[in-house]
Structure formats: structure tokens, C-alpha cells
PDB file of C-alpha atoms in Angstrom:
ATOM      1  CA  MET A 510       6.623  -3.277  28.275  1.00  0.00           C
ATOM      2  CA  THR A 511       5.583  -0.046  26.377  1.00  0.00           C
ATOM      3  CA  ALA A 512       4.358   0.328  22.573  1.00  0.00           C
ATOM      4  CA  LEU A 513       4.328   2.791  19.726  1.00  0.00           C
ATOM      5  CA  ILE A 514       1.089   2.050  17.333  1.00  0.00           C
ATOM      6  CA  PHE A 515       1.136   4.610  14.383  1.00  0.00           C
ATOM      7  CA  ASP A 516      -2.458   4.894  12.518  1.00  0.00           C
ATOM      8  CA  CYS A 517      -1.544   4.219   8.897  1.00  0.00           C
ATOM      9  CA  ASP A 518      -3.791   6.362   5.889  1.00  0.00           C
ATOM     10  CA  GLY A 519      -2.510  10.486   6.982  1.00  0.00           C
ATOM     11  CA  VAL A 520       0.502   9.719  10.009  1.00  0.00           C
ATOM     12  CA  LEU A 521       2.690   6.576   7.709  1.00  0.00           C
ATOM     13  CA  ALA A 522       2.663   9.062   4.710  1.00  0.00           C
ATOM     14  CA  ASP A 523      -0.206  11.565   2.957  1.00  0.00           C
ATOM     15  CA  THR A 524      -1.765   8.841   1.594  1.00  0.00           C
ATOM     16  CA  GLU A 525      -5.480   9.615   0.891  1.00  0.00           C
ATOM     17  CA  ARG A 526      -5.428  12.352  -1.631  1.00  0.00           C
ATOM     18  CA  ASP A 527      -2.310  11.514  -3.945  1.00  0.00           C
ATOM     19  CA  GLY A 528      -3.536   7.340  -3.364  1.00  0.00           C
ATOM     20  CA  HIS A 529      -6.727   5.381  -1.945  1.00  0.00           C
ATOM     21  CA  ARG A 530      -8.811   8.706  -4.173  1.00  0.00           C
ATOM     22  CA  VAL A 531      -6.609   8.000  -7.067  1.00  0.00           C
ATOM     23  CA  ALA A 532      -7.240   4.322  -6.509  1.00  0.00           C
ATOM     24  CA  PHE A 533     -10.922   4.416  -5.808  1.00  0.00           C
ATOM     25  CA  ASN A 534     -11.597   6.534  -9.128  1.00  0.00           C
ATOM     26  CA  GLN A 535      -9.163   4.283 -11.635  1.00  0.00           C
ATOM     27  CA  VAL A 536     -11.748   1.130 -10.446  1.00  0.00           C
ATOM     28  CA  PHE A 537     -14.679   3.146 -11.274  1.00  0.00           C
ATOM     29  CA  ALA A 538     -13.080   4.153 -14.507  1.00  0.00           C
ATOM     30  CA  GLU A 539     -12.367   0.446 -15.117  1.00  0.00           C
ATOM     31  CA  ASN A 540     -16.143  -0.439 -14.394  1.00  0.00           C
ATOM     32  CA  SER A 541     -17.414   2.423 -16.760  1.00  0.00           C
ATOM     33  CA  VAL A 542     -18.933   4.734 -14.203  1.00  0.00           C
ATOM     34  CA  ALA A 543     -18.997   8.141 -14.768  1.00  0.00           C
ATOM     35  CA  PHE A 544     -18.479   9.215 -11.038  1.00  0.00           C
ATOM     36  CA  GLU A 545     -14.953   9.813  -8.871  1.00  0.00           C
ATOM     37  CA  TRP A 546     -14.188  11.407  -5.911  1.00  0.00           C
ATOM     38  CA  THR A 547     -13.647  14.918  -5.651  1.00  0.00           C
ATOM     39  CA  ASP A 548     -10.840  16.019  -3.476  1.00  0.00           C
ATOM     40  CA  SER A 549     -14.174  17.463  -1.287  1.00  0.00           C
ATOM     41  CA  ALA A 550     -16.189  14.876  -2.078  1.00  0.00           C
ATOM     42  CA  TYR A 551     -13.546  12.438  -0.251  1.00  0.00           C
ATOM     43  CA  GLN A 552     -12.913  14.136   2.236  1.00  0.00           C
ATOM     44  CA  GLN A 553     -16.035  14.066   3.387  1.00  0.00           C
ATOM     45  CA  ALA A 554     -16.352  10.608   2.954  1.00  0.00           C
ATOM     46  CA  LEU A 555     -13.521   9.762   4.939  1.00  0.00           C
ATOM     47  CA  LYS A 556     -15.622  10.110   7.752  1.00  0.00           C
ATOM     48  CA  VAL A 557     -16.665   6.515   6.846  1.00  0.00           C
ATOM     49  CA  GLY A 558     -13.607   4.525   8.571  1.00  0.00           C
ATOM     50  CA  GLY A 559     -12.667   1.460   6.140  1.00  0.00           C
ATOM     51  CA  GLY A 560     -12.598   1.003   2.399  1.00  0.00           C
ATOM     52  CA  LYS A 561     -15.257  -1.074   1.855  1.00  0.00           C
ATOM     53  CA  GLU A 562     -17.325   0.813   4.443  1.00  0.00           C
ATOM     54  CA  ARG A 563     -16.590   3.828   2.085  1.00  0.00           C
ATOM     55  CA  LEU A 564     -17.717   2.073  -0.717  1.00  0.00           C
ATOM     56  CA  ARG A 565     -20.722   0.912   0.566  1.00  0.00           C
ATOM     57  CA  ALA A 566     -22.332   3.882   2.150  1.00  0.00           C
ATOM     58  CA  LEU A 567     -21.772   5.520  -1.439  1.00  0.00           C
ATOM     59  CA  LEU A 568     -23.018   2.733  -3.435  1.00  0.00           C
ATOM     60  CA  SER A 569     -26.937   3.532  -2.307  1.00  0.00           C
ATOM     61  CA  PRO A 570     -29.919   2.859  -3.833  1.00  0.00           C
ATOM     62  CA  ASP A 571     -30.325   5.941  -6.121  1.00  0.00           C
ATOM     63  CA  PHE A 572     -26.478   5.420  -7.144  1.00  0.00           C
ATOM     64  CA  THR A 573     -27.344   1.856  -8.023  1.00  0.00           C
ATOM     65  CA  THR A 574     -30.259   2.361 -10.332  1.00  0.00           C
ATOM     66  CA  ARG A 575     -28.260   5.230 -11.890  1.00  0.00           C
ATOM     67  CA  HIS A 576     -25.361   3.728 -12.920  1.00  0.00           C
ATOM     68  CA  ASP A 577     -27.320   0.211 -13.754  1.00  0.00           C
ATOM     69  CA  LEU A 578     -25.742  -1.319 -10.893  1.00  0.00           C
ATOM     70  CA  PRO A 579     -26.970  -4.417  -8.508  1.00  0.00           C
ATOM     71  CA  SER A 580     -29.619  -3.684  -6.811  1.00  0.00           C
ATOM     72  CA  ASP A 581     -29.445  -7.358  -5.263  1.00  0.00           C
ATOM     73  CA  ALA A 582     -28.036  -6.934  -1.793  1.00  0.00           C
ATOM     74  CA  ALA A 583     -25.849 -10.327  -2.354  1.00  0.00           C
ATOM     75  CA  GLU A 584     -24.487  -9.093  -6.002  1.00  0.00           C
ATOM     76  CA  LEU A 585     -23.663  -5.866  -4.328  1.00  0.00           C
ATOM     77  CA  GLU A 586     -21.533  -6.989  -1.440  1.00  0.00           C
ATOM     78  CA  ALA A 587     -20.002  -8.919  -4.229  1.00  0.00           C
ATOM     79  CA  LEU A 588     -19.125  -6.103  -6.076  1.00  0.00           C
ATOM     80  CA  ILE A 589     -17.630  -4.296  -3.159  1.00  0.00           C
ATOM     81  CA  ALA A 590     -15.264  -6.328  -2.556  1.00  0.00           C
ATOM     82  CA  SER A 591     -14.290  -7.109  -6.172  1.00  0.00           C
ATOM     83  CA  TRP A 592     -13.717  -3.228  -6.021  1.00  0.00           C
ATOM     84  CA  HIS A 593     -12.071  -3.149  -3.420  1.00  0.00           C
ATOM     85  CA  ARG A 594      -9.464  -5.393  -4.222  1.00  0.00           C
ATOM     86  CA  ARG A 595      -9.476  -4.280  -7.335  1.00  0.00           C
ATOM     87  CA  LYS A 596      -8.419  -0.542  -5.431  1.00  0.00           C
ATOM     88  CA  THR A 597      -5.883  -2.073  -3.086  1.00  0.00           C
ATOM     89  CA  GLN A 598      -3.415  -3.376  -6.342  1.00  0.00           C
ATOM     90  CA  LEU A 599      -3.774   0.076  -7.627  1.00  0.00           C
ATOM     91  CA  TYR A 600      -2.789   1.646  -4.635  1.00  0.00           C
ATOM     92  CA  VAL A 601       0.140  -1.051  -4.145  1.00  0.00           C
ATOM     93  CA  ASP A 602       1.155  -0.029  -7.416  1.00  0.00           C
ATOM     94  CA  LEU A 603       0.923   3.838  -7.485  1.00  0.00           C
ATOM     95  CA  LEU A 604       2.760   3.321  -4.133  1.00  0.00           C
ATOM     96  CA  ASP A 605       5.668   1.620  -5.638  1.00  0.00           C
ATOM     97  CA  SER A 606       5.672   3.818  -7.959  1.00  0.00           C
ATOM     98  CA  GLY A 607       6.611   6.759  -5.819  1.00  0.00           C
ATOM     99  CA  ALA A 608       3.595   8.992  -6.342  1.00  0.00           C
ATOM    100  CA  VAL A 609       3.354   8.565  -2.061  1.00  0.00           C
ATOM    101  CA  ARG A 610       6.088  10.090   0.238  1.00  0.00           C
ATOM    102  CA  PRO A 611       6.560   8.994   3.701  1.00  0.00           C
ATOM    103  CA  ARG A 612       5.963  11.764   6.152  1.00  0.00           C
ATOM    104  CA  SER A 613       9.350  13.044   7.708  1.00  0.00           C
ATOM    105  CA  GLY A 614       9.898  11.187  11.140  1.00  0.00           C
ATOM    106  CA  VAL A 615       8.187   8.370  11.455  1.00  0.00           C
ATOM    107  CA  ARG A 616      11.324   6.285  10.290  1.00  0.00           C
ATOM    108  CA  ARG A 617      13.368   8.289  12.949  1.00  0.00           C
ATOM    109  CA  LEU A 618      10.922   7.896  15.803  1.00  0.00           C
ATOM    110  CA  SER A 619      10.143   4.012  15.401  1.00  0.00           C
ATOM    111  CA  CYS A 620      14.292   3.182  15.176  1.00  0.00           C
ATOM    112  CA  GLU A 621      14.580   5.308  18.326  1.00  0.00           C
ATOM    113  CA  ALA A 622      11.664   3.255  19.995  1.00  0.00           C
ATOM    114  CA  LEU A 623      12.542   0.165  19.219  1.00  0.00           C
ATOM    115  CA  GLU A 624      16.160   1.373  20.243  1.00  0.00           C
ATOM    116  CA  GLN A 625      14.711   1.388  23.648  1.00  0.00           C
ATOM    117  CA  GLY A 626      12.801  -1.689  23.529  1.00  0.00           C
ATOM    118  CA  TRP A 627       9.936  -0.546  22.515  1.00  0.00           C
ATOM    119  CA  ARG A 628       6.754  -2.585  20.812  1.00  0.00           C
ATOM    120  CA  LEU A 629       5.989  -1.173  17.322  1.00  0.00           C
ATOM    121  CA  ALA A 630       2.417  -1.751  15.400  1.00  0.00           C
ATOM    122  CA  VAL A 631       0.084   0.101  12.915  1.00  0.00           C
ATOM    123  CA  ALA A 632      -3.555   0.350  13.461  1.00  0.00           C
ATOM    124  CA  SER A 633      -5.565   0.412  10.351  1.00  0.00           C
ATOM    125  CA  THR A 634      -8.812   0.461   9.023  1.00  0.00           C
ATOM    126  CA  SER A 635      -6.629   0.020   5.976  1.00  0.00           C
ATOM    127  CA  ALA A 636      -6.208  -3.717   4.042  1.00  0.00           C
ATOM    128  CA  HIS A 637      -3.777  -5.932   5.106  1.00  0.00           C
ATOM    129  CA  ALA A 638      -1.753  -5.321   1.470  1.00  0.00           C
ATOM    130  CA  SER A 639      -2.279  -1.526   1.907  1.00  0.00           C
ATOM    131  CA  VAL A 640      -0.521  -1.223   5.371  1.00  0.00           C
ATOM    132  CA  ARG A 641       2.214  -3.441   4.867  1.00  0.00           C
ATOM    133  CA  ALA A 642       2.568  -1.318   1.111  1.00  0.00           C
ATOM    134  CA  VAL A 643       2.519   1.859   2.892  1.00  0.00           C
ATOM    135  CA  LEU A 644       4.945   0.586   5.733  1.00  0.00           C
ATOM    136  CA  ASN A 645       7.958  -1.026   3.601  1.00  0.00           C
ATOM    137  CA  ARG A 646       7.883   2.547   1.526  1.00  0.00           C
ATOM    138  CA  ALA A 647       8.207   4.327   5.123  1.00  0.00           C
ATOM    139  CA  MET A 648      10.457   2.752   7.259  1.00  0.00           C
ATOM    140  CA  GLY A 649      12.191   0.356   4.502  1.00  0.00           C
ATOM    141  CA  ALA A 650      11.746  -3.772   4.401  1.00  0.00           C
ATOM    142  CA  GLU A 651      13.779  -4.370   7.281  1.00  0.00           C
ATOM    143  CA  LEU A 652      12.421  -2.329   9.814  1.00  0.00           C
ATOM    144  CA  ALA A 653       9.180  -2.724   8.706  1.00  0.00           C
ATOM    145  CA  GLU A 654       9.298  -6.757   9.869  1.00  0.00           C
ATOM    146  CA  GLN A 655       9.829  -5.207  13.295  1.00  0.00           C
ATOM    147  CA  PHE A 656       6.005  -4.236  13.379  1.00  0.00           C
ATOM    148  CA  SER A 657       3.038  -5.829  14.463  1.00  0.00           C
ATOM    149  CA  VAL A 658       0.496  -5.085  11.302  1.00  0.00           C
ATOM    150  CA  PHE A 659      -3.564  -4.767  12.834  1.00  0.00           C
ATOM    151  CA  ALA A 660      -5.708  -3.673  10.224  1.00  0.00           C
ATOM    152  CA  GLY A 661      -9.001  -4.806   7.539  1.00  0.00           C
ATOM    153  CA  ASP A 662     -10.892  -7.123   8.474  1.00  0.00           C
ATOM    154  CA  ASP A 663      -8.747  -8.028  11.722  1.00  0.00           C
ATOM    155  CA  VAL A 664     -11.874  -6.523  13.444  1.00  0.00           C
ATOM    156  CA  GLN A 665     -15.976  -6.033  12.510  1.00  0.00           C
ATOM    157  CA  ARG A 666     -16.162  -2.443  14.144  1.00  0.00           C
ATOM    158  CA  LYS A 667     -13.931   0.728  12.618  1.00  0.00           C
ATOM    159  CA  LYS A 668     -12.788   3.374  14.020  1.00  0.00           C
ATOM    160  CA  PRO A 669     -13.905   5.501  15.633  1.00  0.00           C
ATOM    161  CA  ALA A 670     -14.915   2.236  17.624  1.00  0.00           C
ATOM    162  CA  PRO A 671     -11.864   1.071  19.486  1.00  0.00           C
ATOM    163  CA  ASP A 672     -12.506  -2.343  18.370  1.00  0.00           C
ATOM    164  CA  ILE A 673      -8.736  -1.730  16.414  1.00  0.00           C
ATOM    165  CA  TYR A 674      -6.762  -0.561  19.109  1.00  0.00           C
ATOM    166  CA  LEU A 675      -8.335  -3.710  21.763  1.00  0.00           C
ATOM    167  CA  LEU A 676      -6.803  -5.904  19.394  1.00  0.00           C
ATOM    168  CA  ALA A 677      -3.693  -4.133  19.482  1.00  0.00           C
ATOM    169  CA  LEU A 678      -2.999  -4.188  23.098  1.00  0.00           C
ATOM    170  CA  LYS A 679      -4.214  -7.493  23.507  1.00  0.00           C
ATOM    171  CA  GLN A 680      -2.206  -8.737  20.708  1.00  0.00           C
ATOM    172  CA  LEU A 681       0.922  -6.589  21.792  1.00  0.00           C
ATOM    173  CA  GLY A 682       0.657  -7.915  25.355  1.00  0.00           C
ATOM    174  CA  VAL A 683       0.544  -4.043  27.260  1.00  0.00           C
ATOM    175  CA  ARG A 684      -1.729  -2.145  29.014  1.00  0.00           C
ATOM    176  CA  ALA A 685      -3.397   1.266  27.184  1.00  0.00           C
ATOM    177  CA  SER A 686      -1.234   3.449  29.971  1.00  0.00           C
ATOM    178  CA  ASP A 687       1.824   2.006  28.245  1.00  0.00           C
ATOM    179  CA  THR A 688       1.049   2.692  24.559  1.00  0.00           C
ATOM    180  CA  VAL A 689       1.308   5.889  22.596  1.00  0.00           C
ATOM    181  CA  VAL A 690      -0.337   6.020  19.445  1.00  0.00           C
ATOM    182  CA  VAL A 691       0.055   8.435  16.520  1.00  0.00           C
ATOM    183  CA  GLU A 692      -3.130   9.715  14.671  1.00  0.00           C
ATOM    184  CA  ASP A 693      -4.298  11.894  12.059  1.00  0.00           C
ATOM    185  CA  SER A 694      -8.342  12.584  12.352  1.00  0.00           C
ATOM    186  CA  ALA A 695     -10.812  12.996  15.400  1.00  0.00           C
ATOM    187  CA  ILE A 696     -12.446   9.429  15.041  1.00  0.00           C
ATOM    188  CA  GLY A 697      -8.813   8.179  15.578  1.00  0.00           C
ATOM    189  CA  ILE A 698      -8.102   9.969  18.686  1.00  0.00           C
ATOM    190  CA  GLN A 699     -11.312   9.297  19.563  1.00  0.00           C
ATOM    191  CA  ALA A 700     -11.188   4.829  18.757  1.00  0.00           C
ATOM    192  CA  ALA A 701      -7.607   5.175  20.679  1.00  0.00           C
ATOM    193  CA  ARG A 702      -9.217   7.286  23.581  1.00  0.00           C
ATOM    194  CA  ALA A 703     -12.004   4.538  23.384  1.00  0.00           C
ATOM    195  CA  ALA A 704      -9.642   2.176  23.808  1.00  0.00           C
ATOM    196  CA  GLY A 705      -8.251   3.901  27.167  1.00  0.00           C
ATOM    197  CA  ILE A 706      -4.786   4.945  25.453  1.00  0.00           C
ATOM    198  CA  THR A 707      -4.703   8.755  26.750  1.00  0.00           C
ATOM    199  CA  ALA A 708      -1.098   9.355  25.778  1.00  0.00           C
ATOM    200  CA  VAL A 709      -2.502  10.301  21.997  1.00  0.00           C
ATOM    201  CA  ILE A 710      -0.292  12.818  19.623  1.00  0.00           C
ATOM    202  CA  ALA A 711      -2.054  13.898  16.391  1.00  0.00           C
ATOM    203  CA  THR A 712      -0.371  14.962  13.242  1.00  0.00           C
ATOM    204  CA  PRO A 713      -2.970  16.263  11.204  1.00  0.00           C
ATOM    205  CA  SER A 714      -2.704  15.195   7.305  1.00  0.00           C
ATOM    206  CA  THR A 715      -4.015  17.535   4.288  1.00  0.00           C
ATOM    207  CA  TYR A 716      -7.517  16.330   4.927  1.00  0.00           C
ATOM    208  CA  THR A 717      -7.664  16.476   8.475  1.00  0.00           C
ATOM    209  CA  ILE A 718      -5.983  19.674   8.941  1.00  0.00           C
ATOM    210  CA  HIS A 719      -9.263  21.807   9.827  1.00  0.00           C
ATOM    211  CA  GLU A 720     -10.157  18.758  11.878  1.00  0.00           C
ATOM    212  CA  ASP A 721     -11.343  19.319  15.860  1.00  0.00           C
ATOM    213  CA  LEU A 722      -7.896  17.566  17.097  1.00  0.00           C
ATOM    214  CA  SER A 723      -7.775  18.959  20.569  1.00  0.00           C
ATOM    215  CA  ALA A 724      -8.946  15.129  22.388  1.00  0.00           C
ATOM    216  CA  ALA A 725      -4.954  14.463  21.761  1.00  0.00           C
ATOM    217  CA  ALA A 726      -2.563  14.733  23.865  1.00  0.00           C
ATOM    218  CA  ILE A 727      -0.410  16.848  21.790  1.00  0.00           C
ATOM    219  CA  VAL A 728      -0.973  18.382  17.900  1.00  0.00           C
ATOM    220  CA  VAL A 729       2.014  18.711  16.107  1.00  0.00           C
ATOM    221  CA  SER A 730       2.169  19.606  12.528  1.00  0.00           C
ATOM    222  CA  GLU A 731       4.743  16.640  11.593  1.00  0.00           C
ATOM    223  CA  LEU A 732       6.782  14.215  14.469  1.00  0.00           C
ATOM    224  CA  GLY A 733       9.758  16.271  12.098  1.00  0.00           C
ATOM    225  CA  ASP A 734      13.624  15.397  10.935  1.00  0.00           C
ATOM    226  CA  ALA A 735      16.417  17.047  10.294  1.00  0.00           C
ATOM    227  CA  GLY A 736      15.569  19.882   7.658  1.00  0.00           C
ATOM    228  CA  VAL A 737      11.485  19.766   8.479  1.00  0.00           C
ATOM    229  CA  ARG A 738      11.516  20.954  12.050  1.00  0.00           C
ATOM    230  CA  THR A 739       8.166  20.301  13.653  1.00  0.00           C
ATOM    231  CA  HIS A 740       5.895  22.971  15.232  1.00  0.00           C
ATOM    232  CA  CYS A 741       2.803  22.717  17.834  1.00  0.00           C
ATOM    233  CA  ALA A 742      -0.052  22.961  16.472  1.00  0.00           C
ATOM    234  CA  GLY A 743      -2.909  22.694  18.999  1.00  0.00           C
ATOM    235  CA  THR A 744      -2.664  20.708  22.740  1.00  0.00           C
ATOM    236  CA  ASN A 745       0.688  20.103  24.574  1.00  0.00           C
ATOM    237  CA  VAL A 746       0.836  18.022  27.579  1.00  0.00           C
ATOM    238  CA  ILE A 747       4.630  18.290  28.029  1.00  0.00           C
ATOM    239  CA  GLY A 748       4.734  21.840  27.676  1.00  0.00           C
ATOM    240  CA  ASN A 749       7.792  23.069  26.173  1.00  0.00           C
ATOM    241  CA  LEU A 750       9.805  20.258  25.881  1.00  0.00           C
ATOM    242  CA  ILE A 751       8.968  19.373  21.948  1.00  0.00           C
ATOM    243  CA  HIS A 752      11.611  22.061  20.354  1.00  0.00           C
ATOM    244  CA  ASP A 753      12.258  20.357  16.906  1.00  0.00           C
ATOM    245  CA  VAL A 754      11.311  17.398  16.442  1.00  0.00           C
ATOM    246  CA  VAL A 755       9.512  14.473  18.504  1.00  0.00           C
ATOM    247  CA  GLU A 756      11.586  12.243  20.552  1.00  0.00           C
ATOM    248  CA  GLN A 757      11.682   9.323  21.741  1.00  0.00           C
ATOM    249  CA  ARG A 758      12.426  10.919  25.290  1.00  0.00           C
ATOM    250  CA  HIS A 759       8.824  12.861  24.833  1.00  0.00           C
ATOM    251  CA  LEU A 760       7.219   9.452  24.261  1.00  0.00           C
ATOM    252  CA  GLN A 761       7.819   8.178  27.805  1.00  0.00           C
ATOM    253  CA  ALA A 762       6.772  11.596  29.424  1.00  0.00           C
ATOM    254  CA  LEU A 763       3.344  11.420  27.986  1.00  0.00           C
ATOM    255  CA  LEU A 764       2.951   7.790  29.581  1.00  0.00           C
ATOM    256  CA  GLU A 765       4.569   9.481  32.959  1.00  0.00           C
ATOM    257  CA  ILE A 766       2.269  12.304  32.755  1.00  0.00           C
ATOM    258  CA  GLY A 767      -0.421   9.428  32.703  1.00  0.00           C
ATOM    259  CA  VAL A 768      -3.429  12.656  31.885  1.00  0.00           C
ATOM    260  CA  ALA A 769      -6.488  11.767  30.480  1.00  0.00           C
ATOM    261  CA  PRO A 770      -7.057  13.426  27.294  1.00  0.00           C
ATOM    262  CA  GLU A 771     -10.337  15.266  28.665  1.00  0.00           C
ATOM    263  CA  GLU A 772      -8.104  17.148  31.448  1.00  0.00           C
ATOM    264  CA  ALA A 773      -5.000  17.439  29.097  1.00  0.00           C
ATOM    265  CA  SER A 774      -6.437  20.722  27.545  1.00  0.00           C
ATOM    266  CA  ASN A 775      -6.164  22.222  30.604  1.00  0.00           C
ATOM    267  CA  HIS A 776      -3.407  21.268  31.506  1.00  0.00           C
ATOM    268  CA  ALA A 777      -1.882  22.956  28.385  1.00  0.00           C
ATOM    269  CA  ASP A 778      -3.603  26.275  29.133  1.00  0.00           C
ATOM    270  CA  ASN A 779      -2.079  26.093  32.885  1.00  0.00           C
ATOM    271  CA  LYS A 780       1.497  26.025  31.230  1.00  0.00           C
TER     272      LYS A 780
END
């Protein structure tokens, strides 16, 4: 049994800047909080995995005092939960409006893998509703039904902890050595590696383009489609096999090579 697991935000669609960030800022405005996440500030905020966790990091004692927000811990947690629910609603509305487009290749590669009997899944720190909305947008409702979703509060520790991937492996009934992951961030790659998954493909997104993604087995600009060709953007342990798009045969080649991520750079250097 083999599995293809996608991260959601930044992988299925470049959702962070024009989706999550916009929705968070709408929540702040609705609650008369004179603050908004700029592009650069939100890029830094993404170092914290998970939307509620990101809010929790933002709402420091100084921030809550300046914006007249609750200081009581229980009240603050309730506020975070309420804001996050509202953010999810606004985010889903943005997706429904077509404001965020799927990334190239995700649907094509999923279809190819499914045809070869691979199991499909998404492992994300976002809320289930958000992930399902992106999945439906990127894959279409029929293909989206073939995916298992592991997200939100399914695990307590978020990426870079490996918990979401460990849960996915257990529930899917697959071994780490039979799994390919597609991630866009350093913390996502770290999470997959910590779960024992070595076949990691990185597709940098708007906010992660300058991150060090060399721990992935392959770093490519996109998975690619007709008219949107990919190009190698870093490590590539399967050498020159990838030309225009990442295909199912490349996933199989990654599993057959079976090199650890820390060995991948050396392997690529010797090509």
C-alpha cells in the first residue's frame, strides 16, 4: 500500500497571503481591533503552525492591553476560539468566491496516483472546514471524496512536530517508507521527516520561497501541468528524470531510492 499526502495551505493552493491573512484581518476589523497583518508580518507569523496557535502568539499581554481585550486566561481562550471560527467562515467564503486559485499539477498528480492504487490524503494544521474547502476547490468534489483529511485539532502538537503525519500513517495503514509527501515549508518538511517519511517533494509558495527547503528529496517550482512546466529549484535525488511535470512514476522512483533527506543533498551533488 502506498500513499500520497499533501499539505494544504501553500501546496494545494497559495492560500496564506490572499486567503488566511485576509480573513484574519477581516476578523480584527469586525471586532474593532486596530491591527492588521501585513504581508511581511504574516510571513513571520507563519513560523507558528496552526491558526489558533498563531492568534495565541499574537495576543500577548501587551497586545491585549493596548487593544482592550480580556486578560483572563479562560476568557482569552474563548475569544481565540470564537475569532478562529469566524476566520474559518470568512476564509471559506473567500475560497467560494474564487479569490484563491489551485496550484498547478495537484489535481493531475492525484488522479495519476489514484489510478495506480495509491491512497490520497491531506495533513494540515488548518481547520477541517478550511481544508475541505481548499480540497474541493483544488480537486473538484468527486475527487476530493477520495481523500482522507487529517487537520486542525486532530492532534495537539502542530507542525513541525510529526504528530499529524504519524496520525495519517496510522489511519491510512501505510508505512513511512511507502509514503510521498508534498510540502511547501521548512516546518512541514521537518514534520514529515520526524515521522520517518523521507520521500518529500517541496513546492515553495509565496511565503516560503526564500526558506531553506533542502531537507526535501526534491525541490521543484510546481508539480506542473500542460502550459505550466516545473523546474528544479534545489535538491533532486532522482536526477534528470523530471522534465516538464512531476508524474506518478517520479513518486514511485522516490520510494525505490529510499534515501534519507540528510543524504539527499550528497546524492544530488554527485549527479
